[in-house]
C-alpha positions as semicolon CSV with decimal commas, in nm:
position;residue;x (nm);y (nm);z (nm)
1;M;41,091;10,630;4,476
2;R;40,831;10,756;4,721
3;Y;40,593;10,524;4,902
4;F;40,290;10,583;5,121
5;L;40,268;10,343;5,413
6;E;39,905;10,275;5,512
7;F;39,868;10,135;5,863
8;A;39,657;10,111;6,179
9;Y;39,744;10,109;6,545
10;K;39,600;10,083;6,892
11;G;39,740;10,380;7,079
12;T;39,708;10,250;7,435
13;H;40,077;10,180;7,488
14;Y;40,217;10,468;7,281
15;H;40,285;10,831;7,361
16;G;40,112;10,940;7,042
17;W;40,226;10,924;6,680
18;Q;40,516;11,171;6,689
19;Y;40,866;11,084;6,808
20;Q;40,925;11,159;7,177
21;P;41,276;11,160;7,330
22;N;41,175;10,984;7,653
23;A;40,869;10,780;7,555
24;T;40,768;10,519;7,297
25;S;40,582;10,656;6,994
26;V;40,424;10,493;6,690
27;Q;40,658;10,686;6,458
28;E;40,970;10,564;6,640
29;T;40,847;10,203;6,640
30;L;40,775;10,209;6,266
31;N;41,099;10,392;6,181
32;K;41,301;10,124;6,357
33;A;41,110;9,840;6,189
34;L;41,139;9,985;5,838
35;S;41,506;10,070;5,885
36;I;41,584;9,711;5,982
37;I;41,370;9,554;5,709
38;F;41,497;9,780;5,428
39;K;41,854;9,799;5,566
40;K;41,871;10,177;5,545
41;E;41,770;10,466;5,769
42;I;41,397;10,540;5,727
43;D;41,234;10,850;5,874
44;L;40,860;10,851;5,815
45;V;40,662;11,171;5,756
46;G;40,311;11,122;5,893
47;A;39,974;11,252;5,779
48;G;39,936;11,427;6,114
49;R;39,976;11,382;6,487
50;T;39,768;11,182;6,731
51;D;39,800;11,232;7,105
52;A;39,900;10,971;7,361
53;G;39,639;10,696;7,384
54;V;39,456;10,789;7,061
55;H;39,401;10,508;6,807
56;A;39,408;10,501;6,426
57;K;39,211;10,268;6,203
58;Q;39,375;10,427;5,899
59;M;39,689;10,638;5,900
60;F;39,945;10,724;5,632
61;A;40,311;10,820;5,630
62;H;40,556;10,856;5,343
63;F;40,914;10,740;5,296
64;D;41,168;10,712;5,014
65;L;41,358;10,414;4,872
66;D;41,594;10,379;4,579
67;E;41,428;10,071;4,437
68;K;41,089;9,928;4,351
69;I;40,971;9,680;4,613
70;D;40,765;9,361;4,626
71;V;40,470;9,507;4,818
72;P;40,293;9,188;4,939
73;Y;40,624;9,046;5,059
74;Y;40,715;9,354;5,259
75;I;40,366;9,395;5,405
76;H;40,392;9,039;5,538
77;K;40,749;9,089;5,660
78;L;40,672;9,414;5,840
79;N;40,360;9,272;6,005
80;S;40,561;8,975;6,126
81;F;40,823;9,207;6,273
82;L;40,602;9,477;6,429
83;P;40,424;9,448;6,767
84;K;40,065;9,322;6,762
85;D;39,915;9,670;6,816
86;I;40,052;9,812;6,486
87;A;39,932;9,666;6,154
88;I;40,050;9,749;5,801
89;L;39,747;9,767;5,570
90;N;39,914;9,854;5,240
91;I;40,210;10,020;5,069
92;H;40,136;10,255;4,779
93;K;40,391;10,374;4,525
94;V;40,316;10,743;4,465
95;H;40,464;11,032;4,265
96;E;40,791;11,169;4,401
97;D;40,638;11,494;4,531
98;A;40,347;11,333;4,716
99;H;40,330;11,439;5,081
100;A;40,144;11,244;5,348
101;R;40,056;11,552;5,549
102;F;40,011;11,834;5,301
103;D;39,832;11,637;5,027
104;A;39,559;11,498;5,254
105;T;39,228;11,662;5,163
106;K;39,004;11,520;5,434
107;R;39,040;11,343;5,767
108;T;38,771;11,163;5,966
109;Y;38,763;11,089;6,338
110;E;38,527;10,892;6,559
111;Y;38,478;10,925;6,932
112;H;38,334;10,622;7,112
113;I;38,139;10,624;7,438
114;H;37,986;10,320;7,611
115;T;37,718;10,373;7,874
116;T;37,720;10,038;8,055
117;K;38,027;9,877;8,207
118;D;38,204;9,650;7,960
119;A;38,511;9,448;8,057
120;F;38,637;9,453;7,697
121;E;38,599;9,826;7,625
122;S;38,815;9,988;7,892
123;D;39,100;10,079;7,653
124;D;38,889;10,146;7,344
125;S;38,592;10,357;7,452
126;W;38,505;10,611;7,723
127;Y;38,276;10,472;7,992
128;Y;38,019;10,744;8,072
129;T;37,690;10,671;8,245
130;N;37,505;11,005;8,262
131;S;37,200;11,034;8,037
132;L;37,260;11,259;7,733
133;N;37,015;11,438;7,504
134;I;37,144;11,310;7,168
135;D;36,895;11,520;6,970
136;L;37,038;11,838;7,121
137;M;37,392;11,718;7,053
138;N;37,306;11,659;6,687
139;E;37,155;12,007;6,667
140;A;37,486;12,138;6,797
141;C;37,660;11,950;6,516
142;T;37,474;12,158;6,258
143;I;37,607;12,476;6,422
144;L;37,963;12,365;6,345
145;F;37,891;12,398;5,971
146;N;37,827;12,772;6,017
147;H;38,184;12,841;6,131
148;I;38,542;12,798;6,013
149;D;38,745;12,941;6,305
150;F;38,768;12,685;6,586
151;E;39,030;12,843;6,809
152;C;38,802;12,777;7,109
153;F;38,860;12,402;7,067
154;S;39,236;12,421;7,008
155;K;39,507;12,338;7,255
156;V;39,671;12,664;7,360
157;H;40,028;12,761;7,268
158;T;40,031;12,570;6,940
159;D;40,244;12,672;6,641
160;V;39,965;12,688;6,380
161;N;39,924;12,989;6,153
162;T;39,546;12,963;6,135
163;F;39,263;12,810;6,337
164;N;39,041;12,774;6,029
165;C;38,900;12,430;5,945
166;K;38,633;12,328;5,696
167;I;38,402;12,074;5,860
168;Y;38,224;11,847;5,610
169;K;38,042;11,608;5,842
170;A;37,953;11,588;6,211
171;H;37,691;11,371;6,378
172;W;37,613;11,146;6,673
173;Q;37,473;10,794;6,646
174;Q;37,341;10,577;6,927
175;K;37,302;10,200;6,915
176;D;37,216;10,020;7,237
177;N;37,484;10,119;7,491
178;R;37,722;10,273;7,234
179;L;37,747;10,637;7,129
180;V;37,967;10,732;6,834
181;F;38,052;11,084;6,724
182;T;38,183;11,113;6,365
183;I;38,346;11,426;6,228
184;S;38,524;11,498;5,896
185;A;38,722;11,810;5,806
186;D;39,004;11,926;5,583
187;R;39,225;11,962;5,891
188;F;39,203;11,944;6,269
189;L;39,364;12,148;6,544
190;R;39,540;11,982;6,836
191;N;39,287;11,845;7,087
192;M;39,002;11,979;6,870
193;V;38,785;11,667;6,851
194;R;38,817;11,586;7,221
195;A;38,726;11,946;7,312
196;I;38,424;11,945;7,078
197;V;38,302;11,617;7,230
198;G;38,347;11,747;7,585
199;T;38,150;12,062;7,501
200;M;37,876;11,857;7,336
201;V;37,853;11,631;7,641
202;N;37,771;11,945;7,841
203;I;37,504;12,025;7,581
204;G;37,368;11,671;7,614
205;L;37,352;11,721;7,990
206;E;37,161;12,045;7,916
207;K;37,419;12,249;8,105
208;V;37,511;12,441;7,789
209;S;37,252;12,574;7,544
210;L;37,276;12,582;7,167
211;Q;37,308;12,961;7,184
212;D;37,589;12,917;7,435
213;F;37,759;12,682;7,189
214;T;37,756;12,950;6,919
215;T;37,886;13,208;7,167
216;I;38,170;12,973;7,269
217;I;38,280;12,925;6,908
218;E;38,262;13,297;6,830
219;G;38,448;13,382;7,152
220;K;38,762;13,191;7,043
221;D;38,853;13,118;7,406
222;R;38,951;12,761;7,499
223;N;38,864;12,830;7,864
224;K;38,500;12,889;7,771
225;A;38,461;12,556;7,586
226;G;38,401;12,223;7,756
227;F;38,644;11,973;7,905
228;S;38,864;11,749;7,693
229;V;38,732;11,392;7,693
230;P;38,976;11,102;7,752
231;A;39,205;11,011;7,463
232;H;39,131;10,637;7,457
233;G;38,785;10,687;7,300
234;L;38,924;10,869;6,995
235;Y;39,002;10,708;6,658
236;L;39,144;10,849;6,337
237;T;38,940;10,643;6,092
238;K;39,018;10,781;5,745
239;V;39,266;11,002;5,562
240;E;39,183;11,090;5,201
241;Y;39,409;11,167;4,904
242;P;39,271;11,231;4,553
243;F;39,554;11,042;4,382
244;L;39,502;10,731;4,596
245;E;39,127;10,720;4,535
246;K;39,189;10,678;4,163
247;S;39,483;10,441;4,189
248;I;39,491;10,064;4,203
249;K;39,642;9,942;4,526
250;I;39,966;9,757;4,453
């Protein structure tokens, strides 16, 4: 039987989602916990990768078991066993061919910036004090909808076959000393969100024009785009699957 594990984590103390031979990852930590709890070797397949220091409010991974399980019992047992910065939200029984990565139809990220020093935000948001033109940054968001090839925002030397992504939503919101960038797409390239945010910060500083932004995207050159903002402000907030939207959580 195939199950989707739904979980959240604070990425501060992990070297990203994916297993690393010489560093602690979220995948390794969960694999070990599930293998002990279920008394068999479990190797999770995740919905995607997050870099070192990036957080997830909602993430999925799939695994297989031979038997039907008591979901509430195992959610409680796993949460009792796991470290405090990883939380199991739910376990969904799905059809045997369901795939956590390939069946996801939409992913949403948020990037958080705080503009005044906050003793409680140092690991969870990027502290940035320069004044930004949010209206210009939101105009830049609308330009993203005119394009599908985002090679200019991708980490170089990646193994992807295409740089095409369909962006469904992108906008900035400001409330008091907090800025939040939200973006949804069918897929994301490595480092894409952090590179978009860095480029838009330059737009907000009025160092890069809206026409420049279009030229950067069309140029497909990572060196022409902006800097990559720090990882600790980035959150994966939602992963969507059509068959989970219609199902009753067990």
